[in-house]
PDB file of C-alpha atoms in Angstrom:
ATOM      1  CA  UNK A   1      81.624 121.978 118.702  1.00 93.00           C
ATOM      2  CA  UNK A   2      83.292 118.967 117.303  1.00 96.00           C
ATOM      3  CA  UNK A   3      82.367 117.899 113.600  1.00 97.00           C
ATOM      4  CA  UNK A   4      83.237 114.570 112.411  1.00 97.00           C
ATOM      5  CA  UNK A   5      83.689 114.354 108.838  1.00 98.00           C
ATOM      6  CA  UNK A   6      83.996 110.407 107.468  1.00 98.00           C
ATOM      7  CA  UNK A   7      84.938 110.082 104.128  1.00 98.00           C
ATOM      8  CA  UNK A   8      84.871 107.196 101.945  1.00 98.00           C
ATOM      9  CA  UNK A   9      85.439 105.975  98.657  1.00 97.00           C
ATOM     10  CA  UNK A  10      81.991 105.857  96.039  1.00 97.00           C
ATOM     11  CA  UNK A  11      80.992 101.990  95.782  1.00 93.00           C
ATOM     12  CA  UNK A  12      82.151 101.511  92.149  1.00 94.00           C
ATOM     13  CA  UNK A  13      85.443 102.798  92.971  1.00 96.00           C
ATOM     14  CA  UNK A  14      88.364 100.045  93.330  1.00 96.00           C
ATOM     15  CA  UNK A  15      89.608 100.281  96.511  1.00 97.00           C
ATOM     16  CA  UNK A  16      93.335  98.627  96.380  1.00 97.00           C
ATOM     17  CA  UNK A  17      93.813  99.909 100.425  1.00 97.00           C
ATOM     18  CA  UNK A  18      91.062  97.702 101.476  1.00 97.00           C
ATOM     19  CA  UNK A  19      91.459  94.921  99.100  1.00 97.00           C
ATOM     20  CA  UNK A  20      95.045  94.664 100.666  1.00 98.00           C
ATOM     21  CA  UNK A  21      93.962  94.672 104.321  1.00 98.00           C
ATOM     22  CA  UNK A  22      91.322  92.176 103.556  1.00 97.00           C
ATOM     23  CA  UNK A  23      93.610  90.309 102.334  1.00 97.00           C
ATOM     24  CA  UNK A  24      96.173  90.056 105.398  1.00 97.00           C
ATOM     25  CA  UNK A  25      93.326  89.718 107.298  1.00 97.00           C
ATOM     26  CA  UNK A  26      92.120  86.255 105.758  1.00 97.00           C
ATOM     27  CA  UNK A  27      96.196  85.527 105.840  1.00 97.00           C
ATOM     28  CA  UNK A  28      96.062  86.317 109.621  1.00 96.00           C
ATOM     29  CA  UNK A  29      93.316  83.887 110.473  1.00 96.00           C
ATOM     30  CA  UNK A  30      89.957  85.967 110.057  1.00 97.00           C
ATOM     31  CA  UNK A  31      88.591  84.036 106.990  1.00 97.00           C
ATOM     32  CA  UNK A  32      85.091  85.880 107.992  1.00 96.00           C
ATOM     33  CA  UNK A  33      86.009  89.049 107.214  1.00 97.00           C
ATOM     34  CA  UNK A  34      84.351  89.739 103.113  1.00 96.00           C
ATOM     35  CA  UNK A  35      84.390  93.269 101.591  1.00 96.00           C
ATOM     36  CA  UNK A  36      86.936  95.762 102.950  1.00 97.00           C
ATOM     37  CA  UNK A  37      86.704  99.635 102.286  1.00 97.00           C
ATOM     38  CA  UNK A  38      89.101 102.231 103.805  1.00 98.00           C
ATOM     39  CA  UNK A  39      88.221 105.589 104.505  1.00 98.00           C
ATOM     40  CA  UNK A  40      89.561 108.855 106.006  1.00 97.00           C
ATOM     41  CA  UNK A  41      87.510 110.357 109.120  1.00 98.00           C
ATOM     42  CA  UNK A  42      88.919 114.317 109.933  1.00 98.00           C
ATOM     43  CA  UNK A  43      87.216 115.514 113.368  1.00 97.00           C
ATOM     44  CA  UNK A  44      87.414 119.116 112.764  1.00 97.00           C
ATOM     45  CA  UNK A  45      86.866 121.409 116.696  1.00 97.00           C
ATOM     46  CA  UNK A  46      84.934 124.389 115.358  1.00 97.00           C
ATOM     47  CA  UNK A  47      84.238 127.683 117.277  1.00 96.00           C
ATOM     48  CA  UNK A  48      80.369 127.452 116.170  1.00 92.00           C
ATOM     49  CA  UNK A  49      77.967 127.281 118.973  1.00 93.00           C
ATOM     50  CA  UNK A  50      75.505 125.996 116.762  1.00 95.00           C
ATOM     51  CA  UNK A  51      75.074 122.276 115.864  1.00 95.00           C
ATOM     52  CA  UNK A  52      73.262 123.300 112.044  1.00 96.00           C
ATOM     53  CA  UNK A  53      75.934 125.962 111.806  1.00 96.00           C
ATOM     54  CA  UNK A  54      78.703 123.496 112.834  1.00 96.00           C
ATOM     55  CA  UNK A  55      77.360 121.182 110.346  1.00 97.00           C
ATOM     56  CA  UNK A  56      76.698 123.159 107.047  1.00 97.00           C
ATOM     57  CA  UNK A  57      80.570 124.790 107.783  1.00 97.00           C
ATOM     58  CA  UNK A  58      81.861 121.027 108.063  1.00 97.00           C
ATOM     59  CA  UNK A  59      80.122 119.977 105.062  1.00 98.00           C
ATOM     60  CA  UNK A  60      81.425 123.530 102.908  1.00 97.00           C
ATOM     61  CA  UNK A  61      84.804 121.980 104.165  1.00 97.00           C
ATOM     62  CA  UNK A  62      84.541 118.992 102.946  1.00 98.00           C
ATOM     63  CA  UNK A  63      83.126 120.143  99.148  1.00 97.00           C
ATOM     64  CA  UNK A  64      86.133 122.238  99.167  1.00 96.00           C
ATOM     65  CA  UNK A  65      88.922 120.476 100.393  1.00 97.00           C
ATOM     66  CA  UNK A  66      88.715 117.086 102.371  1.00 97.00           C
ATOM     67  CA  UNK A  67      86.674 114.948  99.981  1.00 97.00           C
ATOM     68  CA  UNK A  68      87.144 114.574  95.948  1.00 97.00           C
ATOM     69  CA  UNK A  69      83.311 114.841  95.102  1.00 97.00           C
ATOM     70  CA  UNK A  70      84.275 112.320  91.775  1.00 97.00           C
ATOM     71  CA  UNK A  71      85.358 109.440  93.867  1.00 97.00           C
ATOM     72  CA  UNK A  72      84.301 109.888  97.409  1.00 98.00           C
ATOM     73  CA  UNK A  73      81.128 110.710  99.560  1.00 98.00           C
ATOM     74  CA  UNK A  74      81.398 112.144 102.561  1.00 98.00           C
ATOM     75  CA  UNK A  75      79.344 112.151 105.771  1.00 97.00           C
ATOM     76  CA  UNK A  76      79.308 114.778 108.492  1.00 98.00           C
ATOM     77  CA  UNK A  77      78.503 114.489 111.966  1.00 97.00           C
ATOM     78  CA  UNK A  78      78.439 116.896 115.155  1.00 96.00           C
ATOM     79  CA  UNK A  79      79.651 115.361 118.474  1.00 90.00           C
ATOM     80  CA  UNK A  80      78.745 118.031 121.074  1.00 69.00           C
TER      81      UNK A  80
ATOM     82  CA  UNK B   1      77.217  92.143 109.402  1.00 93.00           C
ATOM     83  CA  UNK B   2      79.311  95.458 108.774  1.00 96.00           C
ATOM     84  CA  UNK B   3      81.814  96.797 111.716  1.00 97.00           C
ATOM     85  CA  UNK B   4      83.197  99.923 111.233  1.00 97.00           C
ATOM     86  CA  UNK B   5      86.778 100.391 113.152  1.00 98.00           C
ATOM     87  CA  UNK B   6      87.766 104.314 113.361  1.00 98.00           C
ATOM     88  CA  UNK B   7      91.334 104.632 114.083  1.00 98.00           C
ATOM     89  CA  UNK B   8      92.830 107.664 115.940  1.00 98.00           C
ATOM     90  CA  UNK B   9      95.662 109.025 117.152  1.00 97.00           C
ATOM     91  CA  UNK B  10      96.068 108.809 121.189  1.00 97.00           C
ATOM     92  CA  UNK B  11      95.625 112.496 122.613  1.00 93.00           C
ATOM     93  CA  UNK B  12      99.205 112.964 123.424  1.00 94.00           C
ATOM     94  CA  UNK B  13     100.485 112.436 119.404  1.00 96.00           C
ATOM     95  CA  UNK B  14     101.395 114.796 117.345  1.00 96.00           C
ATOM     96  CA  UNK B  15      99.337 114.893 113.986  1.00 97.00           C
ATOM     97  CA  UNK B  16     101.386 116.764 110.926  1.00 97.00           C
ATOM     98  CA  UNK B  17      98.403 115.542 109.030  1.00 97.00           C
ATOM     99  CA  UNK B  18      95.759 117.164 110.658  1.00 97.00           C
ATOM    100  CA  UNK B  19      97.682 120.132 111.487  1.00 97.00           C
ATOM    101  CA  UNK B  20      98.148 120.937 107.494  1.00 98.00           C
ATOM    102  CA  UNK B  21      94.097 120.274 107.000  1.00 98.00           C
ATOM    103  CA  UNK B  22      93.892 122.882 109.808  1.00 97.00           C
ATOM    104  CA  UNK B  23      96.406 125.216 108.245  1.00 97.00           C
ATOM    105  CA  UNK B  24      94.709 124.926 104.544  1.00 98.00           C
ATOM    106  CA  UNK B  25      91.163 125.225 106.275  1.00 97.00           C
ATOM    107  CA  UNK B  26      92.013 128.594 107.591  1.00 97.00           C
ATOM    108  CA  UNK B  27      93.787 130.069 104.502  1.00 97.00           C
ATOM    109  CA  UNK B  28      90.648 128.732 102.809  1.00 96.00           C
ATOM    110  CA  UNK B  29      88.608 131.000 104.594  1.00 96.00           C
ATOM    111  CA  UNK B  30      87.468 129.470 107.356  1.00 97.00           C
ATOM    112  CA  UNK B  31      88.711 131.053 111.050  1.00 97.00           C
ATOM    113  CA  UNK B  32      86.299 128.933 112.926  1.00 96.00           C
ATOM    114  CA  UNK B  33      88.724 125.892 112.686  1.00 97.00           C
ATOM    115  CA  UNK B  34      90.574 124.868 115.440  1.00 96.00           C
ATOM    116  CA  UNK B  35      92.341 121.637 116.359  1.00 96.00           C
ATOM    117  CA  UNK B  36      92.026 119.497 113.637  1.00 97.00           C
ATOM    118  CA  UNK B  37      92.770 115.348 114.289  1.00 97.00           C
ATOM    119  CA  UNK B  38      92.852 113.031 111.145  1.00 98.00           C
ATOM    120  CA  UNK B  39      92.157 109.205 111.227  1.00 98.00           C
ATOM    121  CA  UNK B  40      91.621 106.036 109.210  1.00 97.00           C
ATOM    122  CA  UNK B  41      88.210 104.210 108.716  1.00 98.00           C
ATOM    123  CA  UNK B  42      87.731 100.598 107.658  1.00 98.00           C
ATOM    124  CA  UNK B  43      84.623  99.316 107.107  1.00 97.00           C
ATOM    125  CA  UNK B  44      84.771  95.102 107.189  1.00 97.00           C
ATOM    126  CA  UNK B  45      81.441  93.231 106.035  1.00 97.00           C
ATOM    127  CA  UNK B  46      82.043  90.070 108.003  1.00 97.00           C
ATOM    128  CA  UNK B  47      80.145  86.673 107.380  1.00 96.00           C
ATOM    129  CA  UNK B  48      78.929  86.585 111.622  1.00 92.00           C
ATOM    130  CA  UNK B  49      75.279  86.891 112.191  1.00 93.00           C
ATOM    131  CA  UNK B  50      75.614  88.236 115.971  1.00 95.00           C
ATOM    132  CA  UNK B  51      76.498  91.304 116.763  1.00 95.00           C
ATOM    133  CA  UNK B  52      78.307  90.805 119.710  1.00 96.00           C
ATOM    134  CA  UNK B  53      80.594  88.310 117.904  1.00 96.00           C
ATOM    135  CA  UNK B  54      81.390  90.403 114.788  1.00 96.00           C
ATOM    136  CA  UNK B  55      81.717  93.242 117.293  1.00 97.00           C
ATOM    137  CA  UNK B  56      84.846  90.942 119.390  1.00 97.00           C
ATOM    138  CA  UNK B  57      86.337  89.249 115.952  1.00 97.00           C
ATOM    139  CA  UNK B  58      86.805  93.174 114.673  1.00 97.00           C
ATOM    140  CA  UNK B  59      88.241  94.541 117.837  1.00 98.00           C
ATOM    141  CA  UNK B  60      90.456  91.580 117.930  1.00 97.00           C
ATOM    142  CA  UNK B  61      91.428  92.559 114.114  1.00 97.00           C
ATOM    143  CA  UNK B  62      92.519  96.436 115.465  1.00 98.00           C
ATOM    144  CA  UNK B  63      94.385  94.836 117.537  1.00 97.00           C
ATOM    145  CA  UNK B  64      96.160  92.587 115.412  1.00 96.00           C
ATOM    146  CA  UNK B  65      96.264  94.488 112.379  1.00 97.00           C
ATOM    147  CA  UNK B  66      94.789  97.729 112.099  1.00 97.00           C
ATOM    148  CA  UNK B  67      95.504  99.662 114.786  1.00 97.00           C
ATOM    149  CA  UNK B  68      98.850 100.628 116.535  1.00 97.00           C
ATOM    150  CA  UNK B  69      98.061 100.582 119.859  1.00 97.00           C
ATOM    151  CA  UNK B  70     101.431 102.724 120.752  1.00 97.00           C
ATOM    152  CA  UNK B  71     100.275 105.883 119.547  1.00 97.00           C
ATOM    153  CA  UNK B  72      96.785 104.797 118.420  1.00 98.00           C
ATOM    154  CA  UNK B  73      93.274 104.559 119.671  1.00 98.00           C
ATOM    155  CA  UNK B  74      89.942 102.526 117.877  1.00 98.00           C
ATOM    156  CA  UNK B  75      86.787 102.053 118.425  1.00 97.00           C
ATOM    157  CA  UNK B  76      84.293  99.308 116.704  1.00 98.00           C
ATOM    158  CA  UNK B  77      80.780 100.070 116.217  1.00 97.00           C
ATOM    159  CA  UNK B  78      78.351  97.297 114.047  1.00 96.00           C
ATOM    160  CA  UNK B  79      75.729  98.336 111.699  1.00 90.00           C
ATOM    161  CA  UNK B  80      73.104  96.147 110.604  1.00 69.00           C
TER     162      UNK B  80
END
């Protein structure tokens, strides 16, 4: 199964990545574009047959190494 | 309106990245990992009110800015 793991920064969190591609963005001619955030997304192919399995293994993985529980939340997701 | 643009590599590119959140998964103690593909997510809150415009003005962002279309892939989805 394939596990999707999306991680972003907590809302409070300054977010200098997306500030700066907002930024070129507006400079590029897309003065609709407000609020930017940037994010990491890690699709992980697991040998689990089981979508709950898949998913409580992707989201141990992500407590102990792909997202920093201080600043980021993470969100997990199985794609068949 | 929010679009979220993921950003991968295309199929065919090597990813060190991923390959070294494979490696660490496994020496962490989990064998069930296999291929392991990392990628960038940007979420945009964009001043449109129709979907199907916001959904056009981000994929015309990828392609300007945020994606490489060389050796990378996106897709745009719109929530709410």
């Amino acid at each position: 199964m394939k596990a999707i793991v999306t991680i972003m920064l907590k809302d409070g969190v300054l977010d200098p990545q997306g500030k700066a591609i907002g930024q070129a963005l507006q400079n590029l001619g897309f003065p609709q574009v407000g609020d930017v955030r940037a994010g990491k997304v890690i699709e992980l192919e697991l040998a689990e047959t089981d979508a709950q399995a898949a998913k409580s293994a992707a989201e141990d993985m992500a407590k102990k190494l792909l997202a920093n529980q201080v600043i980021e939340r993470f969100k997990v997701e199985i794609a068949g």
